[in-house]
PDB file of C-alpha atoms in Angstrom:
ATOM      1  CA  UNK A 151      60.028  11.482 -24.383  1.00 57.00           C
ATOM      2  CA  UNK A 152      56.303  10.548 -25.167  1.00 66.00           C
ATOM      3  CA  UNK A 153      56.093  11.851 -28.897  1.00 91.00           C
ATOM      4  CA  UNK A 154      53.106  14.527 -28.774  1.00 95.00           C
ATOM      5  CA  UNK A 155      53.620  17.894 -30.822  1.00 96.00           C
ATOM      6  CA  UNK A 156      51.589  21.117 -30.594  1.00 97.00           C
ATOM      7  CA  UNK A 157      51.362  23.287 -33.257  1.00 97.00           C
ATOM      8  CA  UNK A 158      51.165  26.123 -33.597  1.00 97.00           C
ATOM      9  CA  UNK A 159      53.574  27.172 -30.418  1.00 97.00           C
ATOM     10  CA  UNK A 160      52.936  30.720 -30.542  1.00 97.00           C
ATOM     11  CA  UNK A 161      49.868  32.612 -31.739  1.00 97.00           C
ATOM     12  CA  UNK A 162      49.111  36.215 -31.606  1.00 97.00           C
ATOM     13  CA  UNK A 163      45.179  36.613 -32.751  1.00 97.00           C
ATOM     14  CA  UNK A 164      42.509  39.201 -32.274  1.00 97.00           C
ATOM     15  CA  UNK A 165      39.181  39.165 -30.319  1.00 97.00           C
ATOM     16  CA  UNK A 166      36.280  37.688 -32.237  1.00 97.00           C
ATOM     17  CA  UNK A 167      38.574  35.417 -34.411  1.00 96.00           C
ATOM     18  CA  UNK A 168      38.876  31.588 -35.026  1.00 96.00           C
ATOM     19  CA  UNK A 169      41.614  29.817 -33.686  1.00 97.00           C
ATOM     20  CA  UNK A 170      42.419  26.047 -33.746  1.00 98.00           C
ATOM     21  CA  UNK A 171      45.127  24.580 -31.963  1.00 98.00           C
ATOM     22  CA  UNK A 172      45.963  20.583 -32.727  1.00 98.00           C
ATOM     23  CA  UNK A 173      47.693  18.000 -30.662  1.00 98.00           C
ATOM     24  CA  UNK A 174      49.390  15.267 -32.500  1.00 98.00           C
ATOM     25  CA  UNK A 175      50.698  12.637 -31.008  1.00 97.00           C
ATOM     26  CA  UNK A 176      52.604   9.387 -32.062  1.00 96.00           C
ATOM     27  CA  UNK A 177      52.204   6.875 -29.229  1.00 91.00           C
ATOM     28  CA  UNK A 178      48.747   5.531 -30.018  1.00 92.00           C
ATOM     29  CA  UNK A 179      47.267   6.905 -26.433  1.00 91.00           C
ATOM     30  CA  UNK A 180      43.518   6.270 -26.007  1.00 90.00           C
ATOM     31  CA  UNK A 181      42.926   9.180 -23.848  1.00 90.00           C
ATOM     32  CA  UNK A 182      44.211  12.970 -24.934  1.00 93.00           C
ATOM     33  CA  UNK A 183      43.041  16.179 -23.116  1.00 94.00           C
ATOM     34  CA  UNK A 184      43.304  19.795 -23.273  1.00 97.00           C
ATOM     35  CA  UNK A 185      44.337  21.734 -20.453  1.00 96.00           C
ATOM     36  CA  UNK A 186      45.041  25.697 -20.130  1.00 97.00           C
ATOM     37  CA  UNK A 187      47.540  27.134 -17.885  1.00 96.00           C
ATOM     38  CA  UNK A 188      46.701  30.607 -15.735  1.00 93.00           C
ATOM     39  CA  UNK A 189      48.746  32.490 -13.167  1.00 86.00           C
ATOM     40  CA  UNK A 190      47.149  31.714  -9.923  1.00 83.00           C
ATOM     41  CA  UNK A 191      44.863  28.408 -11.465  1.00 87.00           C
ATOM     42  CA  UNK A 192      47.545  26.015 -11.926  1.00 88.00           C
ATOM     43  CA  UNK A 193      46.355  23.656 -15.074  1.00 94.00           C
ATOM     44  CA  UNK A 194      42.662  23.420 -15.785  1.00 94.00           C
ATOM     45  CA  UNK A 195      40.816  20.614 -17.954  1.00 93.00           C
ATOM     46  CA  UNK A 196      39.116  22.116 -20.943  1.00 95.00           C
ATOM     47  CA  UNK A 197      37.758  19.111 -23.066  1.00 95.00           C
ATOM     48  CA  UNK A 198      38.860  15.062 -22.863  1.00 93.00           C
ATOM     49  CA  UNK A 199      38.583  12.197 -25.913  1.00 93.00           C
ATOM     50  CA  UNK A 200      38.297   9.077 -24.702  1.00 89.00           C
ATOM     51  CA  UNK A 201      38.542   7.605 -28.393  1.00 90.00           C
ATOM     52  CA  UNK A 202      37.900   8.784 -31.762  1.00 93.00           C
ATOM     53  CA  UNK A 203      34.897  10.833 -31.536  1.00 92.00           C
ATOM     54  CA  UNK A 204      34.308  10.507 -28.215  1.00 92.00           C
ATOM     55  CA  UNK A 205      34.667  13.741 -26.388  1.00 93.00           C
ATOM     56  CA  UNK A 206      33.685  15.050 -23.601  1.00 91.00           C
ATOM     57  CA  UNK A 207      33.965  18.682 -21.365  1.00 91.00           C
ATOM     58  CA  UNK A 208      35.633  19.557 -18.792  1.00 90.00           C
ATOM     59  CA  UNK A 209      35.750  21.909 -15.797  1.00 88.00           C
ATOM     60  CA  UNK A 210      36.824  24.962 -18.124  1.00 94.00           C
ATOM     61  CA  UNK A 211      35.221  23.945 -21.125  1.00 95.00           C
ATOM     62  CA  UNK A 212      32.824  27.345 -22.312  1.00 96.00           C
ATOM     63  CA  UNK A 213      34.164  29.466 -25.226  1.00 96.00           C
ATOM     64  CA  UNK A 214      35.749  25.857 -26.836  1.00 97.00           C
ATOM     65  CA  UNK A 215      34.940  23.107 -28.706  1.00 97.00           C
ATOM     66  CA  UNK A 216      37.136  20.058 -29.626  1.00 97.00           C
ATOM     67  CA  UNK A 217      37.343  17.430 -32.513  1.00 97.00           C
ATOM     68  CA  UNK A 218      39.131  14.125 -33.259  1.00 97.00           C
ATOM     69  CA  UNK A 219      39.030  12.369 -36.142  1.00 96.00           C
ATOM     70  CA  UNK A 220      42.162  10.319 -36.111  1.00 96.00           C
ATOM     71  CA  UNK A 221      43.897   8.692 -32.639  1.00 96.00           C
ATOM     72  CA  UNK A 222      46.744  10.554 -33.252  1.00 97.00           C
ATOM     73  CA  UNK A 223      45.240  14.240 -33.428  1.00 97.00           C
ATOM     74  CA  UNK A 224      42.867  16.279 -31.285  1.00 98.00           C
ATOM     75  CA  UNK A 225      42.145  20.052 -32.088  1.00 98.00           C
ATOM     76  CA  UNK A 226      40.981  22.853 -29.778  1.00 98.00           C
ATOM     77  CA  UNK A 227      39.369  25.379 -30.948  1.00 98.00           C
ATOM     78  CA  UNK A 228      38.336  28.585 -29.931  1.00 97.00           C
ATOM     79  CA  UNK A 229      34.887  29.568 -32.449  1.00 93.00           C
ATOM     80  CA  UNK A 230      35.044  33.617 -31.034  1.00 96.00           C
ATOM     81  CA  UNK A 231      38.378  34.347 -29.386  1.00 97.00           C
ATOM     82  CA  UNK A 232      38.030  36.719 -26.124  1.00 97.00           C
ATOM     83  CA  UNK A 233      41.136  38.197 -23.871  1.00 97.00           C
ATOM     84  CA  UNK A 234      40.156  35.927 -20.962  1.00 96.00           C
ATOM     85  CA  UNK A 235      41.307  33.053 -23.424  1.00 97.00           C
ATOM     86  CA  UNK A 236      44.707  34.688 -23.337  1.00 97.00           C
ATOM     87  CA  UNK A 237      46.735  31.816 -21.927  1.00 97.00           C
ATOM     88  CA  UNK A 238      49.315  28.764 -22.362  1.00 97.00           C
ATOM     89  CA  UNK A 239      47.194  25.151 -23.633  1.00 98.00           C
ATOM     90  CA  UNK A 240      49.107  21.792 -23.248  1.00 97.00           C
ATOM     91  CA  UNK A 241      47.957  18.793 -24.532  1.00 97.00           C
ATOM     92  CA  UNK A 242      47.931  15.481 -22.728  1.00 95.00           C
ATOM     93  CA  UNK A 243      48.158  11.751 -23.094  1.00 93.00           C
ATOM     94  CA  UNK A 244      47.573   8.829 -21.323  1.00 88.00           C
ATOM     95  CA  UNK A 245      46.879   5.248 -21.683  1.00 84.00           C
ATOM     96  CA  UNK A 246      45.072   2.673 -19.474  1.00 75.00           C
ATOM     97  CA  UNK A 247      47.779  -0.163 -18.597  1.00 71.00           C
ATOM     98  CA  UNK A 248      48.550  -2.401 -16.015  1.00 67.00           C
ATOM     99  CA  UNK A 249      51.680  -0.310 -14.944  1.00 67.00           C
ATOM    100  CA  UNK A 250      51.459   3.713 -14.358  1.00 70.00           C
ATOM    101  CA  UNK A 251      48.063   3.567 -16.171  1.00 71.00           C
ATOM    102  CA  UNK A 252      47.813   6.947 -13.963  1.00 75.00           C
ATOM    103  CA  UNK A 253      50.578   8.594 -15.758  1.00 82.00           C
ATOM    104  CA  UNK A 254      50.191  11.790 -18.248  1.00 88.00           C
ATOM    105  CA  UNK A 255      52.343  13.336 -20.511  1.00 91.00           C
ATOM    106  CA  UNK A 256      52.466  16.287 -21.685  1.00 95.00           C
ATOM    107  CA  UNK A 257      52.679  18.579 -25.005  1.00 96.00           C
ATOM    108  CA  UNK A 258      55.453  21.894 -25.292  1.00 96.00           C
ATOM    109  CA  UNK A 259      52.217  24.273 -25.341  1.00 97.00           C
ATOM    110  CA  UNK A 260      50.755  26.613 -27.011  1.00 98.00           C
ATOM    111  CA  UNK A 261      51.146  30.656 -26.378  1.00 97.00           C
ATOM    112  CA  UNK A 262      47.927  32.038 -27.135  1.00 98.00           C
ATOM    113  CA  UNK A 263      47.773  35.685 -26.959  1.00 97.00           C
ATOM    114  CA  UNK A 264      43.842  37.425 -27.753  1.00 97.00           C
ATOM    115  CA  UNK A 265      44.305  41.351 -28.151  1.00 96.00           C
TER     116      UNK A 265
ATOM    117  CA  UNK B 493      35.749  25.382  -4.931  1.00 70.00           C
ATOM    118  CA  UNK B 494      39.198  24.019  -5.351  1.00 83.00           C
ATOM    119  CA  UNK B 495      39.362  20.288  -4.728  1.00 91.00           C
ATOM    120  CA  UNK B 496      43.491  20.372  -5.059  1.00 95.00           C
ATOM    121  CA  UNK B 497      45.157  23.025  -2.740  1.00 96.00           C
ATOM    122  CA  UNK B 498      48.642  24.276  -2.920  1.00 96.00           C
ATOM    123  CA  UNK B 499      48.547  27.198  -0.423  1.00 92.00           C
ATOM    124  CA  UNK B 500      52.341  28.196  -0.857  1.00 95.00           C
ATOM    125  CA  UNK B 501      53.356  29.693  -4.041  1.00 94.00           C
ATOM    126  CA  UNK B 502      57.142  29.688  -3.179  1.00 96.00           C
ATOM    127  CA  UNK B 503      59.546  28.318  -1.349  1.00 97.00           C
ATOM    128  CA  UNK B 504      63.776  29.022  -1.313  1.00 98.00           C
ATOM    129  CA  UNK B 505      65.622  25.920  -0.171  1.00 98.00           C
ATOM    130  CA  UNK B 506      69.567  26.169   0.354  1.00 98.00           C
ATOM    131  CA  UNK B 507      71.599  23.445  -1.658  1.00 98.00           C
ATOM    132  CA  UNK B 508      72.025  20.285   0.072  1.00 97.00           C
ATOM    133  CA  UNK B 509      68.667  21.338   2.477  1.00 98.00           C
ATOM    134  CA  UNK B 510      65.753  19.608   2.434  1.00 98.00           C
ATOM    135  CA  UNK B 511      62.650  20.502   0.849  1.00 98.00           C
ATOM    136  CA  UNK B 512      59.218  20.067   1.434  1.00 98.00           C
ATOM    137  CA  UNK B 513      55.973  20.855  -0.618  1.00 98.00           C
ATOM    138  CA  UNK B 514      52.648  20.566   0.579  1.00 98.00           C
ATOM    139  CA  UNK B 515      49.631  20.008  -0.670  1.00 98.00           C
ATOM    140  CA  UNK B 516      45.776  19.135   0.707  1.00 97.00           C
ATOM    141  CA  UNK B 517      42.738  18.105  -0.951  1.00 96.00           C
ATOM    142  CA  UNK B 518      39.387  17.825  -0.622  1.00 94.00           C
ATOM    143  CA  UNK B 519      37.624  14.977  -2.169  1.00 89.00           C
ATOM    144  CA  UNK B 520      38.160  11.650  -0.355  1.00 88.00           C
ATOM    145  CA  UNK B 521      37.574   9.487  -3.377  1.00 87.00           C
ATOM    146  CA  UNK B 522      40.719  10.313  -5.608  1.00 89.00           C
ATOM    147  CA  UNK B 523      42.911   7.254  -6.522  1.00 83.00           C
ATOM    148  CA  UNK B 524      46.077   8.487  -6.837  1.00 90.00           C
ATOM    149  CA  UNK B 525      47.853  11.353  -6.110  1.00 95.00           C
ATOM    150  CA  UNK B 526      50.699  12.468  -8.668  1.00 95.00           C
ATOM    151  CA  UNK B 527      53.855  15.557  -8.990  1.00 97.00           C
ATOM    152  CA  UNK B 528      54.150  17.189 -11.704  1.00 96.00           C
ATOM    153  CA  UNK B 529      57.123  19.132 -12.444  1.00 97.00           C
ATOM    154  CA  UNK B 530      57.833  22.382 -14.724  1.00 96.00           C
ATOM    155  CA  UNK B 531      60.343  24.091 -15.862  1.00 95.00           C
ATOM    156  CA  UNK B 532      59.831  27.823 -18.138  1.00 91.00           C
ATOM    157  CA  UNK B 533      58.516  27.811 -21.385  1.00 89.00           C
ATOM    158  CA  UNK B 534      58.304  23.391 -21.238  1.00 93.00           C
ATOM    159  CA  UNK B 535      55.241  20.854 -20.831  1.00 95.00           C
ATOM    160  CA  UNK B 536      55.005  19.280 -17.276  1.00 95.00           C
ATOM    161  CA  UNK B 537      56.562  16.389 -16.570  1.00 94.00           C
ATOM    162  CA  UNK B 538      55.819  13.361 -13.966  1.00 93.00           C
ATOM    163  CA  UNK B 539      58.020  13.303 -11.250  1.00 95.00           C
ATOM    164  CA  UNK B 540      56.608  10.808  -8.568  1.00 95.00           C
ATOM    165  CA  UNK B 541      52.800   9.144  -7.191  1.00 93.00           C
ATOM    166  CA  UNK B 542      51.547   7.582  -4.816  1.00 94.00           C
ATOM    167  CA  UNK B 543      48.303   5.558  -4.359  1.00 92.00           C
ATOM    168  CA  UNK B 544      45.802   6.230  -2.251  1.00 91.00           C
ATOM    169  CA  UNK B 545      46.523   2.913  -0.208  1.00 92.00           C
ATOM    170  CA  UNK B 546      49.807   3.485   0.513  1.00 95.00           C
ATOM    171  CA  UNK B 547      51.196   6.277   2.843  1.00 96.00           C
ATOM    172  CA  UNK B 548      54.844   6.552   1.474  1.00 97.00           C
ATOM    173  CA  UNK B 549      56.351   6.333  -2.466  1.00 97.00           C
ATOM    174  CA  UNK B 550      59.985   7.029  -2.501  1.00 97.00           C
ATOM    175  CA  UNK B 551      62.273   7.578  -5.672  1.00 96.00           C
ATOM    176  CA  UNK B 552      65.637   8.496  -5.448  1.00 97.00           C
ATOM    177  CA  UNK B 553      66.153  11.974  -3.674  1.00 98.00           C
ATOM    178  CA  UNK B 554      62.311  12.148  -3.902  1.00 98.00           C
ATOM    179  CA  UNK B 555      59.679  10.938  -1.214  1.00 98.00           C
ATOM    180  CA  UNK B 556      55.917  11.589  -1.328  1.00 98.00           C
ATOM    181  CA  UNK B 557      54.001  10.975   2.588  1.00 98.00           C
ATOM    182  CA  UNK B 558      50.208  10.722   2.088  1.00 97.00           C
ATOM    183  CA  UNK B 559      47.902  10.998   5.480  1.00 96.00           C
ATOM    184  CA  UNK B 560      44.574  10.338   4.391  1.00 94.00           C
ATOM    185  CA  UNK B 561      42.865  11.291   7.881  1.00 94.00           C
ATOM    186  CA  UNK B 562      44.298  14.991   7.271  1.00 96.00           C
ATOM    187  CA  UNK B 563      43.383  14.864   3.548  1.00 96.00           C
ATOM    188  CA  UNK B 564      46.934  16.131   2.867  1.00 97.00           C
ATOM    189  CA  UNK B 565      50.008  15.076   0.988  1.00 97.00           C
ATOM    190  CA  UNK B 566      53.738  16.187   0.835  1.00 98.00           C
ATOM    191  CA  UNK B 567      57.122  16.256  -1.306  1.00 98.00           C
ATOM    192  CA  UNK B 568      59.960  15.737   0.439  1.00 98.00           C
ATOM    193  CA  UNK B 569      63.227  16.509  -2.011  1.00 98.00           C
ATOM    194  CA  UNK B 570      66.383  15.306  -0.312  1.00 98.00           C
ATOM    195  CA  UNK B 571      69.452  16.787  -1.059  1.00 98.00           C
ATOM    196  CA  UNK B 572      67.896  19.806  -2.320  1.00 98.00           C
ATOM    197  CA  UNK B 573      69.864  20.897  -6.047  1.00 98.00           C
ATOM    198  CA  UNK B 574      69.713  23.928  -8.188  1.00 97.00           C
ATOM    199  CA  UNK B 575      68.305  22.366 -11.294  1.00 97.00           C
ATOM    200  CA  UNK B 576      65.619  20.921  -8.640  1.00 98.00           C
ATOM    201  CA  UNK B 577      63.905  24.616  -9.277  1.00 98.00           C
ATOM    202  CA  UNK B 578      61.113  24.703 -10.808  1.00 97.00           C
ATOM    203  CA  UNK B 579      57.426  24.954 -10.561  1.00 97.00           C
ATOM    204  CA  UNK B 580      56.211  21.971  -8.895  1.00 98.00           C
ATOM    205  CA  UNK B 581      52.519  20.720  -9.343  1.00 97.00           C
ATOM    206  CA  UNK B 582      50.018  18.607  -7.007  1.00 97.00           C
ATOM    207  CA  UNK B 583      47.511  16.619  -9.109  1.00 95.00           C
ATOM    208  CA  UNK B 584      44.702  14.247  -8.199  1.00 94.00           C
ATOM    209  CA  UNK B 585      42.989  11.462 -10.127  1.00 88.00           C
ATOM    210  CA  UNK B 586      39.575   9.902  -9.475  1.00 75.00           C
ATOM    211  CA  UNK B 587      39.366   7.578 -12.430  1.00 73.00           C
ATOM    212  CA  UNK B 588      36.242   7.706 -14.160  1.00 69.00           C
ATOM    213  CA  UNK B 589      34.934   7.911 -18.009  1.00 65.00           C
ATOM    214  CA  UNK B 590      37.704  11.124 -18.660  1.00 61.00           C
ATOM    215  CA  UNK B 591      40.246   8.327 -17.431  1.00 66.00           C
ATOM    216  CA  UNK B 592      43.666  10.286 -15.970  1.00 68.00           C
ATOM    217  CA  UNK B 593      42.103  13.449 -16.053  1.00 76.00           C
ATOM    218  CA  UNK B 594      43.608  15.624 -13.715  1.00 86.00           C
ATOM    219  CA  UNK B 595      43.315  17.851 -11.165  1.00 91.00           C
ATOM    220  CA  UNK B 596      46.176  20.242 -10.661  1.00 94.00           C
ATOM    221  CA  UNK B 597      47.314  22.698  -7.614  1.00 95.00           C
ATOM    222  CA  UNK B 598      47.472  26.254  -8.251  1.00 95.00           C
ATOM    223  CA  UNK B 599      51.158  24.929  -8.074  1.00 96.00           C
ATOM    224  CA  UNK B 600      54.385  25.949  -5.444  1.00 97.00           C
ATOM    225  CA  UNK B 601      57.293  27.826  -7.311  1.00 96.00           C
ATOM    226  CA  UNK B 602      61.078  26.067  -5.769  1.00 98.00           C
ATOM    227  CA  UNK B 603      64.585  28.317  -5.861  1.00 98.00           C
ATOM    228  CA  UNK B 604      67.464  26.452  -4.582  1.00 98.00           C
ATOM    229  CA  UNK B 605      70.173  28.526  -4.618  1.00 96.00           C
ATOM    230  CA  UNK B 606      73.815  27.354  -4.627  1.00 92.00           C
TER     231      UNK B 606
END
């Protein structure tokens, strides 16, 4: 198994709070992302690094802002927390090689519950 | 307007059945086509791909057909087993500057029952 960790893996939190999720991974992966999970939406892209400080949004990306300051960690977080960010958030890998350079994997997730 | 298209949520195979997932897209310039699968409460995990030059990947009990002319891809599972259930994922990749980002299926749900 790929060695990526979320943390926290539950959170309970109320509306208009911070929250910051982090990814940590120990494979050395160029690319990590940040998707959220949504009966009815499959997975959704929220932001991407493409290297240390290099970050970019993706298709669900409003209400979040991301940071990485080290290859091995990327944090989400969520500056005002609303009830439509209720939701599960997995964190990705994936490295560009010759051999299944298309291949992800994939973080436990996070439970985030706004009430 | 969703590029990745799962249109059935479930599907309840028999043990020892075939079965088949479907899955059509929009966007003719994706690269590779990938399954994801998931089980409760656990991260998604890659099951099988196939490029967008080829028309047939096969793996085991698993085969994925692509017809690019119909824009539409499917997972064959052959036999069918109960730990085969899960919630099984169509993704897309167009490689670009986000590298593998993906684009996911609203996902199909699989019960085999014993």
């Amino acid at each position: 198994d790929a060695g990526i960790t979320q943390s926290p893996r539950h959170k309970v939190t109320e509306t208009g709070t911070p929250v910051t999720l982090r990814c940590h991974q120990t494979e050395n992966h160029r690319y990590m992302y940040w998707y959220r999970q949504d009966p009815g939406h499959g997975l959704r892209l929220i932001h991407y690094s493409y290297g240390v400080k290099d970050t970019d949004k993706g298709e669900v990306s409003d209400g979040y802002s991301v940071s990485r300051s080290k290859t091995e960690d990327f944090l989400l977080t969520l500056e005002s927390a609303t009830s439509s960010q209720t939701s599960v958030y997995f964190c990705a890998i994936s490295e560009i090689s010759p051999v299944k350079w298309y291949e992800q994997y994939f973080g436990p997730g996070t439970r985030l519950t706004v009430t | 307007d969703q590029q990745v298209k799962q249109n059935s949520p479930s599907l309840s195979v028999q043990e020892g059945r075939i079965s088949i997932l479907n899955c059509d897209y929009t966007n003719s310039m994706f690269d590779y086509f990938l399954w994801y699968k998931k089980y409760p409460a656990e991260g998604p995990t890659f099951l099988i791909s196939i490029s967008s030059i080829k028309d047939k990947n096969e793996d085991g009990r698993f085969t994925v057909f692509l017809n690019k002319s119909a824009k539409h891809l499917s997972l064959h599972i052959v036999p069918s087993q109960p730990g085969d259930s899960a919630v099984y994922f169509c993704a897309a990749i167009r490689f670009n500057q986000a590298g593998t980002a993906l684009i996911f299926g609203k996902g199909t749900t699989l019960s085999v029952s014993s």
